[in-house]
Coordinates of C-alpha atoms and ligand atoms in Angstrom, one line a residue:
X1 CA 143.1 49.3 137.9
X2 CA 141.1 49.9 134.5
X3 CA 138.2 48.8 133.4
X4 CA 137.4 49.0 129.7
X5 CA 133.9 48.6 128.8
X6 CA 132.9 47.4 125.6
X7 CA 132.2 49.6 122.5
X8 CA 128.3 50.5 122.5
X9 CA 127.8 48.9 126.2
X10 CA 124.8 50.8 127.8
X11 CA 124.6 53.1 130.8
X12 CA 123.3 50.9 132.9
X13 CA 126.4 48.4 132.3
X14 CA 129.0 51.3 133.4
X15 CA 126.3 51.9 136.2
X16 CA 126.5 48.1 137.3
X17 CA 130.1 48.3 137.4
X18 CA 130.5 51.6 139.2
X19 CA 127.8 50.0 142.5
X20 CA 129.8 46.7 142.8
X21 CA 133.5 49.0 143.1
X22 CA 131.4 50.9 145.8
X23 CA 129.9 48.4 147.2
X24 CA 133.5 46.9 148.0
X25 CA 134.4 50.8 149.4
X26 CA 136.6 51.7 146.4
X27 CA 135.6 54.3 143.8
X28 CA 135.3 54.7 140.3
X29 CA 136.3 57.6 137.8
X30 CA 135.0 57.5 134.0
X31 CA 136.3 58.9 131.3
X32 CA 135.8 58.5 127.4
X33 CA 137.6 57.0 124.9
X34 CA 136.9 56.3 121.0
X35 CA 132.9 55.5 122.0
X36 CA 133.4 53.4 125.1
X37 CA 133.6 54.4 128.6
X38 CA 136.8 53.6 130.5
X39 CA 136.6 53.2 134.5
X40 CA 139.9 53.8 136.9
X41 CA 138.9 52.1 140.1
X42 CA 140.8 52.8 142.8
X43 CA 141.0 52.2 146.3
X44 CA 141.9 49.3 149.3
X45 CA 141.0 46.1 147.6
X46 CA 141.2 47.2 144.3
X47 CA 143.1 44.1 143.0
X48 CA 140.4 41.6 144.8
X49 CA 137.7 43.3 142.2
X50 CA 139.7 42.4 139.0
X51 CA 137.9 38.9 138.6
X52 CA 134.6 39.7 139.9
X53 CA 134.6 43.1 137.4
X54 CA 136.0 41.1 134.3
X55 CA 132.8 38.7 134.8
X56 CA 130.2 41.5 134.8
X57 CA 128.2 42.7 131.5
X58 CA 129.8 45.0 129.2
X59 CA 133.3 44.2 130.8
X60 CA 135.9 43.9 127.7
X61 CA 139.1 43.7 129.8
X62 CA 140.5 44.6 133.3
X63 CA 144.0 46.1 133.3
X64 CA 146.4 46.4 136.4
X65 CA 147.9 49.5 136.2
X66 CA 151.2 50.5 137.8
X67 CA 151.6 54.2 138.0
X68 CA 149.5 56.6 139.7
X69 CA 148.7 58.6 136.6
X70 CA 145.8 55.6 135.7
X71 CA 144.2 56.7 132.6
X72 CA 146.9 58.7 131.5
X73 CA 149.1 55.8 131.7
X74 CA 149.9 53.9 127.9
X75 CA 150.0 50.2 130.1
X76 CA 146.2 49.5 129.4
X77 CA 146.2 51.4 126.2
X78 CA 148.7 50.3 123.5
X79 CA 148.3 52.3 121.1
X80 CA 148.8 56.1 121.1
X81 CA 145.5 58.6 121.7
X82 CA 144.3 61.0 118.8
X83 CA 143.3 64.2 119.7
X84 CA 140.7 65.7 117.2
X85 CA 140.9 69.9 117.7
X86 CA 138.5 71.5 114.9
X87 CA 139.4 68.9 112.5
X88 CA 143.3 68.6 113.2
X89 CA 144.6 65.4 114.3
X90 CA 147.3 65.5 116.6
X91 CA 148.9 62.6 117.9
X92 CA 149.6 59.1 116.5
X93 CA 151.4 57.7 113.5
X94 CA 153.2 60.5 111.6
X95 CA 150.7 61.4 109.2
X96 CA 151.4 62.3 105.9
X97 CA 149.9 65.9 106.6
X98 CA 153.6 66.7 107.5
X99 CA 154.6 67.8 111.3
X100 CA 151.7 69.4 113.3
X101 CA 152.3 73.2 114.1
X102 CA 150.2 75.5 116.3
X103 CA 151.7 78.9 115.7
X104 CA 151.2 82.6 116.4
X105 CA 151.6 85.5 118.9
X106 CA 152.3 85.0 122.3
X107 CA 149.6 87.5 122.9
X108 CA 146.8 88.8 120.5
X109 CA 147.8 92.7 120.5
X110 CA 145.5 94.2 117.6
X111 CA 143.6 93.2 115.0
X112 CA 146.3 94.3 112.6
X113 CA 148.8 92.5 114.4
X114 CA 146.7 89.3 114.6
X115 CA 145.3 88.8 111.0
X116 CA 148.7 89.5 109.3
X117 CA 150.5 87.2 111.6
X118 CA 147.6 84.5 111.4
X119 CA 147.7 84.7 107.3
X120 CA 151.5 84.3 107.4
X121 CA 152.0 81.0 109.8
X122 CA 148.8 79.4 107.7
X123 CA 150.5 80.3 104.1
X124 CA 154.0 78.7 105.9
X125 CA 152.2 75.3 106.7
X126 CA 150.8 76.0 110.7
X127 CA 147.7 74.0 110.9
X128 CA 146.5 75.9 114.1
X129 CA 146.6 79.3 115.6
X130 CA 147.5 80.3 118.8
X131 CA 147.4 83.7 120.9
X132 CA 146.8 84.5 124.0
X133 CA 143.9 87.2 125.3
X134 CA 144.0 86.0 128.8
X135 CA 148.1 86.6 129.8
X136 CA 149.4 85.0 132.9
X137 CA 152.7 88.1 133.2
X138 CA 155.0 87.9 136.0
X139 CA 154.5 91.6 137.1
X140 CA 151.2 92.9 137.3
X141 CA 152.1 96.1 135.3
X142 CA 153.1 94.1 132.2
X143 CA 150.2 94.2 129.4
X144 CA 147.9 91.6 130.5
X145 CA 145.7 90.8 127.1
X146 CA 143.0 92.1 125.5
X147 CA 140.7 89.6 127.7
X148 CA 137.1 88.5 126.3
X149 CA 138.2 91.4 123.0
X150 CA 141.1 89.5 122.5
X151 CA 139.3 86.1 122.6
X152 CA 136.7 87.7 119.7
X153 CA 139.7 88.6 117.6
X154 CA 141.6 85.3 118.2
X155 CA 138.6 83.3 116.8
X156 CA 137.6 85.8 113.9
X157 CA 141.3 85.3 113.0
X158 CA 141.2 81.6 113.1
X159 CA 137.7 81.9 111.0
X160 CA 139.3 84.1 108.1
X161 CA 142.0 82.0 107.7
X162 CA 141.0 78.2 108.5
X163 CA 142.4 77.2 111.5
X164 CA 141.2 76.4 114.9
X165 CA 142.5 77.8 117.6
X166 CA 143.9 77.4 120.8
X167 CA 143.9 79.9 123.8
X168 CA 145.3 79.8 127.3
X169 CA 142.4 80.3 130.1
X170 CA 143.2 81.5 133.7
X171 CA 140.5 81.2 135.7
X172 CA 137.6 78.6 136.2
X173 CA 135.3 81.6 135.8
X174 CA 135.8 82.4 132.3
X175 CA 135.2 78.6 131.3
X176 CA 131.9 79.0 129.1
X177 CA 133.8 82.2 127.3
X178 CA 136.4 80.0 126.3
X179 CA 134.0 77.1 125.4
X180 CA 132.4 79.2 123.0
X181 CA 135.6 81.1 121.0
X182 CA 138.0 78.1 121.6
X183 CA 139.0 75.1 119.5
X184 CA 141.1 74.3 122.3
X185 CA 141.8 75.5 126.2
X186 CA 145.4 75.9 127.0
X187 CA 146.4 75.6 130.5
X188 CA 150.0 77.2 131.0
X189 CA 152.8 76.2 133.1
X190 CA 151.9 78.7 136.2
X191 CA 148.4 76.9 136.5
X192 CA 149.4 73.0 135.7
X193 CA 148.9 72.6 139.0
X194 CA 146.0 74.7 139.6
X195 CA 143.3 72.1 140.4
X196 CA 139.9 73.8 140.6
X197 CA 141.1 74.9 136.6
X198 CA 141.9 71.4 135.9
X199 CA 138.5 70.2 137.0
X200 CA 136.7 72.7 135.4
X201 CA 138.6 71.9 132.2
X202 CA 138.4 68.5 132.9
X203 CA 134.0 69.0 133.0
X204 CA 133.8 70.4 129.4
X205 CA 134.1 68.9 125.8
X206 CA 136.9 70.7 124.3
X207 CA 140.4 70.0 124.3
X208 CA 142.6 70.9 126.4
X209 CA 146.6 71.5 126.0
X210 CA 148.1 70.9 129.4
X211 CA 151.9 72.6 129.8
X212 CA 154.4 71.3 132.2
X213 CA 155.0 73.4 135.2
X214 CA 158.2 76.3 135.4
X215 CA 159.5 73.7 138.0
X216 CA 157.4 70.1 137.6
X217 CA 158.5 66.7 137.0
X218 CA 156.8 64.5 134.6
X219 CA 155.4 62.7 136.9
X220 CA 153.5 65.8 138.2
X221 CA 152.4 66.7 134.5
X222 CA 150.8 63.2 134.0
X223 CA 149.1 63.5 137.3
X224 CA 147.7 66.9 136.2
X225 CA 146.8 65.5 132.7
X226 CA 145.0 62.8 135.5
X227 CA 142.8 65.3 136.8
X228 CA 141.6 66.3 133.6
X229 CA 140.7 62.9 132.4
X230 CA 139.2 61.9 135.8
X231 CA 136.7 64.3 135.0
X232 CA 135.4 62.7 132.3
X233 CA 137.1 64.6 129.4
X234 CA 139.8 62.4 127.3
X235 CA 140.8 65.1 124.7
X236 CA 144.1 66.1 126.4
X237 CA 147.7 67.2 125.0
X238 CA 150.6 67.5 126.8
X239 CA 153.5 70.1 126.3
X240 CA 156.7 70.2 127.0
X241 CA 158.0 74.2 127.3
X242 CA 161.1 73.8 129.6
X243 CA 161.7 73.6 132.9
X244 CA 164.0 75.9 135.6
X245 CA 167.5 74.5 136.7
X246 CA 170.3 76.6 137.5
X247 CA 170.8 77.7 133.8
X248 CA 170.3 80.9 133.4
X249 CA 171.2 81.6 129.7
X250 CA 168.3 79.9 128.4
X251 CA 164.7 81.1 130.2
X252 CA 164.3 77.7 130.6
X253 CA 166.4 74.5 129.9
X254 CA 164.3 72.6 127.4
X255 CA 164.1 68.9 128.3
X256 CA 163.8 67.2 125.7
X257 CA 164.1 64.0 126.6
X258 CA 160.4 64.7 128.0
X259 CA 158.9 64.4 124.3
X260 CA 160.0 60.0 124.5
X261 CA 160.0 59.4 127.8
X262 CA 156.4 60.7 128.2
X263 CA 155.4 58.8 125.0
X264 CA 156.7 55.3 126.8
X265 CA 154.8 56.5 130.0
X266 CA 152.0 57.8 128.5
X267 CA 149.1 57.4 125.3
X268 CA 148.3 60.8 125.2
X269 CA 150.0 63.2 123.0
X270 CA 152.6 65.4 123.3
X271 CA 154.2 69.2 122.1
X272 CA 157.1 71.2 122.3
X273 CA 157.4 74.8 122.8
X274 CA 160.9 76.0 121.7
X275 CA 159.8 79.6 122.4
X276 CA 159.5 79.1 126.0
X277 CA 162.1 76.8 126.3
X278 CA 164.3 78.9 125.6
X279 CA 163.0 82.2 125.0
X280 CA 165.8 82.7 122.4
X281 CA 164.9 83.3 118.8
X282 CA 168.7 82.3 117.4
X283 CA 167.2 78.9 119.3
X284 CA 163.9 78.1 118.5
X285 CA 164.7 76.4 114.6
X286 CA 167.4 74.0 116.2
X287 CA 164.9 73.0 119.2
X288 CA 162.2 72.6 117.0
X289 CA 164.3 70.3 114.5
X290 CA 165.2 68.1 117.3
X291 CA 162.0 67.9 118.7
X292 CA 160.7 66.7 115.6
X293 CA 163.5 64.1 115.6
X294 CA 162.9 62.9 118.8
X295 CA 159.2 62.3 117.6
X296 CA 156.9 65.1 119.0
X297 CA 153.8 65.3 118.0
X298 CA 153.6 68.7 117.4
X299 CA 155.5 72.0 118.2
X300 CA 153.8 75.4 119.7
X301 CA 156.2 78.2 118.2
X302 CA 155.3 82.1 118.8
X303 CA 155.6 84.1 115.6
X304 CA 155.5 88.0 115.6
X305 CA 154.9 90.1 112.5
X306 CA 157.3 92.9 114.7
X307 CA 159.0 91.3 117.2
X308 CA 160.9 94.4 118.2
X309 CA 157.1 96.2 118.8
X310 CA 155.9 93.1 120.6
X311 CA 153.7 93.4 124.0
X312 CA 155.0 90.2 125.3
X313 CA 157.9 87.8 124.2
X314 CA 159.3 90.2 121.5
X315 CA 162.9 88.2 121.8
X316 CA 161.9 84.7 121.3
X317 CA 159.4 85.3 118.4
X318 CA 159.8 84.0 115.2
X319 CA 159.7 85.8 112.0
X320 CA 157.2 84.9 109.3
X321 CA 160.2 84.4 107.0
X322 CA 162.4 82.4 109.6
X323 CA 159.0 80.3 110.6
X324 CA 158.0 79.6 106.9
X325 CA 162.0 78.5 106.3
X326 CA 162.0 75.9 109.3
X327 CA 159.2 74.7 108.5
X328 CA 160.1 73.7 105.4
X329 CA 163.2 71.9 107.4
X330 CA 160.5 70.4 109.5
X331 CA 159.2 69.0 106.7
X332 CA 162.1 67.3 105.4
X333 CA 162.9 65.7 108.9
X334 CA 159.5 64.7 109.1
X335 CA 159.6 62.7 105.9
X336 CA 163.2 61.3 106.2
X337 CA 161.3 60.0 109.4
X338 CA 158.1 58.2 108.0
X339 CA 160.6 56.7 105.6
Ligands
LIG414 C1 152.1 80.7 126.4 O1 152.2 79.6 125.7 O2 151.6 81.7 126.0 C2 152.7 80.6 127.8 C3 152.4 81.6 128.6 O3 153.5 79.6 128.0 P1 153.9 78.9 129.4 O4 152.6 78.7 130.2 O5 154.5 77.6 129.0 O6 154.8 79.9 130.1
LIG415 MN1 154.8 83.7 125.3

Protein backbone atom coordinates (compact mmCIF):
# COMPACT_ATOMS: atom_id res chain seq x y z
CA UNK A 1 0.00 0.00 0.00
CA UNK A 2 0.96 3.80 -0.63
CA UNK A 3 0.53 6.53 1.10
CA UNK A 4 0.83 9.93 -0.64
CA UNK A 5 1.12 12.78 1.50
CA UNK A 6 0.05 16.09 0.51
CA UNK A 7 2.42 18.65 -1.25
CA UNK A 8 4.01 20.92 1.60
CA UNK A 9 2.53 18.59 4.55
CA UNK A 10 4.94 18.90 7.53
CA UNK A 11 7.22 16.43 9.24
CA UNK A 12 5.38 15.81 11.89
CA UNK A 13 2.30 14.67 9.50
CA UNK A 14 4.68 11.94 7.74
CA UNK A 15 5.78 11.32 11.51
CA UNK A 16 2.03 10.69 12.55
CA UNK A 17 1.54 8.43 9.80
CA UNK A 18 4.70 6.40 10.20
CA UNK A 19 3.63 5.63 14.56
CA UNK A 20 0.05 4.63 13.67
CA UNK A 21 1.56 1.82 10.65
CA UNK A 22 3.84 0.75 13.66
CA UNK A 23 1.62 0.91 16.08
CA UNK A 24 -0.45 -1.79 14.08
CA UNK A 25 3.16 -3.92 13.65
CA UNK A 26 3.59 -2.98 9.94
CA UNK A 27 6.38 -0.68 8.72
CA UNK A 28 6.80 2.28 6.73
CA UNK A 29 9.46 3.24 3.95
CA UNK A 30 9.65 7.02 2.65
CA UNK A 31 10.75 8.22 -0.32
CA UNK A 32 10.40 11.53 -2.29
CA UNK A 33 8.59 12.65 -5.00
CA UNK A 34 8.07 16.13 -6.82
CA UNK A 35 8.00 17.96 -2.98
CA UNK A 36 5.83 15.42 -1.12
CA UNK A 37 6.80 12.43 0.77
CA UNK A 38 5.47 9.12 -0.34
CA UNK A 39 5.06 6.14 2.34
CA UNK A 40 5.09 2.18 1.23
CA UNK A 41 3.60 0.51 4.18
CA UNK A 42 3.96 -2.91 4.31
CA UNK A 43 3.29 -5.64 6.41
CA UNK A 44 0.29 -8.21 7.99
CA UNK A 45 -2.71 -5.92 8.15
CA UNK A 46 -1.64 -3.59 5.81
CA UNK A 47 -5.07 -3.39 3.98
CA UNK A 48 -7.00 -2.89 7.56
CA UNK A 49 -4.86 0.61 7.76
CA UNK A 50 -6.05 1.97 4.35
CA UNK A 51 -9.21 3.81 5.95
CA UNK A 52 -7.80 4.71 9.25
CA UNK A 53 -4.45 6.33 7.14
CA UNK A 54 -6.67 8.12 4.41
CA UNK A 55 -8.46 9.97 7.59
CA UNK A 56 -5.19 11.23 9.16
CA UNK A 57 -3.62 14.88 8.40
CA UNK A 58 -1.73 15.40 5.46
CA UNK A 59 -3.08 12.17 3.89
CA UNK A 60 -3.96 13.02 -0.03
CA UNK A 61 -4.70 9.43 -1.15
CA UNK A 62 -4.12 5.71 -0.11
CA UNK A 63 -3.27 3.38 -3.01
CA UNK A 64 -3.44 -0.57 -3.00
CA UNK A 65 -0.65 -1.64 -4.77
CA UNK A 66 -0.31 -5.01 -6.40
CA UNK A 67 3.24 -5.85 -7.13
CA UNK A 68 6.04 -6.20 -4.82
CA UNK A 69 8.12 -3.46 -6.46
CA UNK A 70 5.75 -0.69 -4.40
CA UNK A 71 7.09 2.62 -5.20
CA UNK A 72 8.50 1.57 -8.31
CA UNK A 73 5.31 0.40 -9.43
CA UNK A 74 3.29 3.05 -12.10
CA UNK A 75 -0.42 1.77 -10.28
CA UNK A 76 -0.33 4.67 -7.70
CA UNK A 77 1.52 6.97 -9.94
CA UNK A 78 -0.03 7.66 -13.45
CA UNK A 79 1.99 9.59 -14.87
CA UNK A 80 5.66 8.81 -15.78
CA UNK A 81 8.67 10.12 -13.30
CA UNK A 82 11.30 12.84 -14.55
CA UNK A 83 14.67 12.38 -13.70
CA UNK A 84 16.59 15.66 -13.46
CA UNK A 85 20.63 14.69 -13.91
CA UNK A 86 22.64 18.19 -14.08
CA UNK A 87 19.95 19.83 -15.84
CA UNK A 88 18.92 16.86 -18.41
CA UNK A 89 15.60 15.63 -18.19
CA UNK A 90 15.14 12.17 -18.91
CA UNK A 91 11.96 10.49 -18.88
CA UNK A 92 8.40 11.62 -19.72
CA UNK A 93 6.67 12.96 -22.80
CA UNK A 94 9.12 13.01 -25.83
CA UNK A 95 10.42 16.32 -25.49
CA UNK A 96 11.21 18.41 -28.19
CA UNK A 97 15.03 18.32 -27.13
CA UNK A 98 15.12 15.24 -29.55
CA UNK A 99 15.98 11.56 -28.11
CA UNK A 100 18.18 11.63 -24.90
CA UNK A 101 21.79 10.13 -25.46
CA UNK A 102 24.42 9.45 -22.79
CA UNK A 103 27.48 8.58 -24.78
CA UNK A 104 31.15 7.93 -24.46
CA UNK A 105 33.97 5.44 -23.71
CA UNK A 106 33.33 2.37 -22.03
CA UNK A 107 36.37 3.32 -19.97
CA UNK A 108 38.10 6.70 -19.54
CA UNK A 109 41.74 5.65 -20.89
CA UNK A 110 43.70 9.16 -21.14
CA UNK A 111 43.03 12.45 -21.14
CA UNK A 112 43.62 12.52 -24.88
CA UNK A 113 41.40 9.81 -25.40
CA UNK A 114 38.58 11.36 -23.22
CA UNK A 115 38.38 15.05 -24.28
CA UNK A 116 38.40 14.21 -28.00
CA UNK A 117 35.83 11.62 -27.66
CA UNK A 118 33.74 13.81 -25.14
CA UNK A 119 33.90 16.95 -27.79
CA UNK A 120 32.79 14.63 -30.64
CA UNK A 121 29.50 12.80 -29.03
CA UNK A 122 28.45 16.57 -27.64
CA UNK A 123 29.04 18.24 -31.26
CA UNK A 124 26.77 14.86 -32.64
CA UNK A 125 23.86 15.76 -30.21
CA UNK A 126 24.81 13.40 -26.78
CA UNK A 127 23.42 15.37 -23.94
CA UNK A 128 25.48 13.39 -21.38
CA UNK A 129 28.82 11.77 -20.96
CA UNK A 130 29.69 8.63 -19.84
CA UNK A 131 32.99 6.60 -18.93
CA UNK A 132 33.87 4.46 -16.65
CA UNK A 133 37.06 4.90 -14.09
CA UNK A 134 35.89 2.28 -11.80
CA UNK A 135 35.76 -1.14 -14.42
CA UNK A 136 33.94 -4.10 -13.24
CA UNK A 137 36.31 -6.79 -16.01
CA UNK A 138 35.74 -10.37 -16.01
CA UNK A 139 39.40 -11.35 -15.48
CA UNK A 140 41.30 -9.61 -13.04
CA UNK A 141 44.26 -9.00 -15.44
CA UNK A 142 42.12 -6.91 -17.86
CA UNK A 143 42.76 -2.93 -17.41
CA UNK A 144 40.68 -2.10 -14.54
CA UNK A 145 40.28 1.96 -14.89
CA UNK A 146 42.12 4.77 -13.94
CA UNK A 147 40.02 4.75 -10.46
CA UNK A 148 39.67 8.21 -8.40
CA UNK A 149 42.28 9.75 -11.72
CA UNK A 150 39.89 8.56 -13.96
CA UNK A 151 36.87 10.02 -12.03
CA UNK A 152 38.96 13.67 -12.10
CA UNK A 153 39.30 13.31 -15.82
CA UNK A 154 35.64 12.13 -16.42
CA UNK A 155 34.24 15.25 -14.76
CA UNK A 156 36.86 17.85 -16.17
CA UNK A 157 35.73 16.36 -19.51
CA UNK A 158 32.09 16.79 -18.76
CA UNK A 159 33.04 20.50 -17.48
CA UNK A 160 34.93 21.50 -20.80
CA UNK A 161 32.30 20.42 -22.80
CA UNK A 162 28.82 20.84 -20.99
CA UNK A 163 27.53 17.74 -20.03
CA UNK A 164 26.96 15.94 -16.87
CA UNK A 165 28.12 12.86 -16.38
CA UNK A 166 27.45 9.53 -15.40
CA UNK A 167 29.90 6.94 -13.87
CA UNK A 168 29.53 3.36 -12.82
CA UNK A 169 30.64 2.82 -8.89
CA UNK A 170 31.68 -0.59 -7.45
CA UNK A 171 31.85 -0.42 -4.12
CA UNK A 172 29.89 1.23 -1.17
CA UNK A 173 33.25 2.66 -0.12
CA UNK A 174 33.91 5.01 -2.74
CA UNK A 175 30.32 6.59 -2.40
CA UNK A 176 31.28 10.29 -1.23
CA UNK A 177 34.09 10.14 -4.29
CA UNK A 178 31.46 9.61 -6.61
CA UNK A 179 29.07 12.08 -4.96
CA UNK A 180 31.38 14.67 -5.49
CA UNK A 181 32.62 14.04 -9.44
CA UNK A 182 29.32 12.49 -10.45
CA UNK A 183 26.17 13.84 -12.14
CA UNK A 184 24.94 10.53 -11.86
CA UNK A 185 26.03 6.89 -10.17
CA UNK A 186 25.71 3.98 -12.53
CA UNK A 187 25.27 0.70 -11.01
CA UNK A 188 26.10 -2.10 -13.72
CA UNK A 189 24.63 -5.34 -14.39
CA UNK A 190 27.20 -7.52 -12.19
CA UNK A 191 26.17 -5.44 -9.00
CA UNK A 192 22.08 -4.93 -9.70
CA UNK A 193 21.83 -7.19 -7.18
CA UNK A 194 24.44 -6.05 -4.91
CA UNK A 195 22.36 -4.76 -1.93
CA UNK A 196 24.72 -3.05 0.56
CA UNK A 197 25.56 -0.77 -3.00
CA UNK A 198 21.97 -0.29 -3.52
CA UNK A 199 21.46 1.04 -0.10
CA UNK A 200 24.26 3.11 -0.09
CA UNK A 201 23.03 4.55 -3.47
CA UNK A 202 19.78 4.50 -2.32
CA UNK A 203 21.05 7.05 1.01
CA UNK A 204 22.50 9.90 -1.26
CA UNK A 205 20.92 12.65 -3.55
CA UNK A 206 22.18 11.94 -6.86
CA UNK A 207 20.86 9.84 -9.49
CA UNK A 208 21.31 6.70 -9.97
CA UNK A 209 21.20 4.57 -13.40
CA UNK A 210 20.33 1.04 -12.39
CA UNK A 211 21.30 -1.77 -15.21
CA UNK A 212 19.51 -5.06 -15.47
CA UNK A 213 21.51 -7.98 -14.36
CA UNK A 214 23.74 -10.45 -17.09
CA UNK A 215 20.92 -12.98 -16.14
CA UNK A 216 17.81 -10.98 -14.29
CA UNK A 217 14.22 -10.73 -14.93
CA UNK A 218 12.35 -7.54 -14.79
CA UNK A 219 10.90 -8.37 -12.05
CA UNK A 220 14.30 -8.57 -10.21
CA UNK A 221 15.34 -5.12 -11.84
CA UNK A 222 12.25 -3.33 -10.35
CA UNK A 223 12.87 -4.88 -7.08
CA UNK A 224 16.47 -3.60 -7.22
CA UNK A 225 15.22 -0.09 -8.48
CA UNK A 226 12.89 -0.94 -4.93
CA UNK A 227 15.81 -0.87 -2.84
CA UNK A 228 17.03 2.26 -4.07
CA UNK A 229 13.82 4.13 -3.57
CA UNK A 230 13.19 2.49 -0.17
CA UNK A 231 15.94 4.39 0.94
CA UNK A 232 14.68 7.52 0.49
CA UNK A 233 16.24 8.51 -2.91
CA UNK A 234 13.48 8.76 -5.99
CA UNK A 235 15.94 9.81 -8.77
CA UNK A 236 16.36 6.40 -10.44
CA UNK A 237 16.70 5.17 -14.21
CA UNK A 238 16.53 1.89 -15.34
CA UNK A 239 18.52 0.30 -18.29
CA UNK A 240 17.95 -2.27 -20.28
CA UNK A 241 21.67 -3.78 -21.66
CA UNK A 242 20.70 -7.47 -22.62
CA UNK A 243 20.43 -10.39 -20.96
CA UNK A 244 22.27 -14.09 -21.40
CA UNK A 245 20.20 -16.92 -23.18
CA UNK A 246 21.74 -19.58 -25.20
CA UNK A 247 22.74 -17.15 -28.03
CA UNK A 248 25.96 -16.89 -28.32
CA UNK A 249 26.46 -14.62 -31.42
CA UNK A 250 25.36 -11.60 -29.82
CA UNK A 251 27.24 -10.92 -26.05
CA UNK A 252 23.92 -10.66 -25.01
CA UNK A 253 20.37 -10.96 -26.57
CA UNK A 254 18.88 -7.55 -26.27
CA UNK A 255 15.30 -7.63 -25.02
CA UNK A 256 13.74 -5.24 -26.11
CA UNK A 257 10.52 -5.72 -25.32
CA UNK A 258 11.85 -4.71 -21.68
CA UNK A 259 11.91 -0.85 -22.79
CA UNK A 260 7.32 -1.15 -22.85
CA UNK A 261 6.82 -3.61 -20.75
CA UNK A 262 8.72 -1.92 -17.96
CA UNK A 263 7.04 1.40 -18.83
CA UNK A 264 3.32 -0.38 -18.26
CA UNK A 265 4.87 -1.80 -14.93
CA UNK A 266 6.70 0.91 -13.96
CA UNK A 267 6.88 5.16 -13.67
CA UNK A 268 10.32 5.35 -13.59
CA UNK A 269 12.42 5.80 -16.64
CA UNK A 270 14.02 3.70 -18.73
CA UNK A 271 17.48 3.24 -21.29
CA UNK A 272 18.88 1.05 -23.68
CA UNK A 273 22.33 0.08 -24.13
CA UNK A 274 22.85 -1.40 -27.72
CA UNK A 275 26.62 -1.73 -26.95
CA UNK A 276 26.21 -4.23 -24.36
CA UNK A 277 23.43 -5.84 -25.85
CA UNK A 278 25.06 -6.85 -28.30
CA UNK A 279 28.63 -5.94 -28.15
CA UNK A 280 28.51 -5.71 -31.98
CA UNK A 281 29.30 -2.40 -33.61
CA UNK A 282 27.58 -3.47 -37.30
CA UNK A 283 24.59 -3.69 -34.42
CA UNK A 284 24.40 -0.90 -32.32
CA UNK A 285 22.59 1.81 -35.06
CA UNK A 286 19.71 -0.85 -35.79
CA UNK A 287 19.17 -1.53 -31.88
CA UNK A 288 19.29 1.86 -31.11
CA UNK A 289 16.64 2.83 -33.96
CA UNK A 290 14.31 0.36 -32.62
CA UNK A 291 14.76 1.21 -29.21
CA UNK A 292 13.84 4.60 -29.93
CA UNK A 293 10.74 3.20 -31.78
CA UNK A 294 9.67 1.26 -29.09
CA UNK A 295 9.75 4.47 -26.95
CA UNK A 296 12.98 4.46 -24.66
CA UNK A 297 13.75 7.05 -22.98
CA UNK A 298 17.12 7.33 -23.73
CA UNK A 299 20.02 5.15 -25.10
CA UNK A 300 23.63 4.58 -23.43
CA UNK A 301 25.93 3.93 -26.60
CA UNK A 302 29.97 3.62 -26.15
CA UNK A 303 31.89 5.68 -28.62
CA UNK A 304 35.70 5.31 -29.16
CA UNK A 305 37.86 7.83 -30.92
CA UNK A 306 40.16 4.30 -31.83
CA UNK A 307 38.31 1.52 -31.30
CA UNK A 308 40.95 -0.75 -32.61
CA UNK A 309 43.43 0.84 -29.61
CA UNK A 310 40.62 0.54 -27.03
CA UNK A 311 41.31 -0.79 -23.37
CA UNK A 312 37.91 -2.25 -23.06
CA UNK A 313 35.10 -2.83 -25.60
CA UNK A 314 37.14 -1.90 -28.74
CA UNK A 315 34.53 -4.14 -30.98
CA UNK A 316 31.29 -2.68 -29.97
CA UNK A 317 32.26 1.09 -29.98
CA UNK A 318 30.95 3.44 -32.10
CA UNK A 319 32.77 5.79 -34.29
CA UNK A 320 32.36 9.50 -33.89
CA UNK A 321 31.28 9.59 -37.61
CA UNK A 322 28.91 6.38 -37.36
CA UNK A 323 27.43 7.93 -33.82
CA UNK A 324 26.96 11.56 -35.21
CA UNK A 325 25.16 9.70 -38.56
CA UNK A 326 22.55 7.65 -36.27
CA UNK A 327 21.97 10.09 -34.41
CA UNK A 328 20.75 12.15 -36.92
CA UNK A 329 18.38 8.94 -37.76
CA UNK A 330 17.46 9.02 -34.20
CA UNK A 331 16.28 12.24 -34.74
CA UNK A 332 14.10 11.71 -37.48
CA UNK A 333 12.38 8.62 -35.70
CA UNK A 334 12.06 10.68 -32.77
CA UNK A 335 10.07 13.37 -34.59
CA UNK A 336 8.01 11.09 -36.97
CA UNK A 337 7.13 9.88 -33.34
CA UNK A 338 5.97 13.15 -31.47
CA UNK A 339 3.95 13.66 -34.67
C1 LIG B 1 29.13 -0.21 -18.70
O1 LIG B 1 28.11 0.40 -19.05
O2 LIG B 1 30.25 0.29 -18.71
C2 LIG B 1 29.02 -1.62 -18.28
C3 LIG B 1 30.03 -2.24 -17.67
O3 LIG B 1 27.84 -2.18 -18.58
P1 LIG B 1 27.09 -3.44 -17.91
O4 LIG B 1 27.13 -3.21 -16.44
O5 LIG B 1 25.72 -3.35 -18.50
O6 LIG B 1 27.84 -4.66 -18.34
MN1 LIG C 1 31.62 -1.33 -21.88
Amino acid sequence: MIVLMQVGAGRDAVAAVVARVEAAGCTAHETRDEGRAVLSVLGRGAAELREPLAALTGVERVVDVAPPWKLASREWRGTSTVVDVGGVAIGGERGAGGPLVIAGPCAVESWEQLESTARAVKAAGARLLRGGAFKPRTSPYAFRGLGAEGLRMLRAAGDACGLPVVTEILSPADIDLFVQHADALQVGARNMQNFPLLDEVGRVDKPVVLKRGLAATIEELLLAAEYVLARGNSRVILCERGIRTFETATRNTPDLAAIPLVKELSHLPILFDPSHSSGRRSLVAPLSRAAVAAGADGLLIEVHVRPEAALCDGPQALLPADFAALMHDLRAIDSALRR
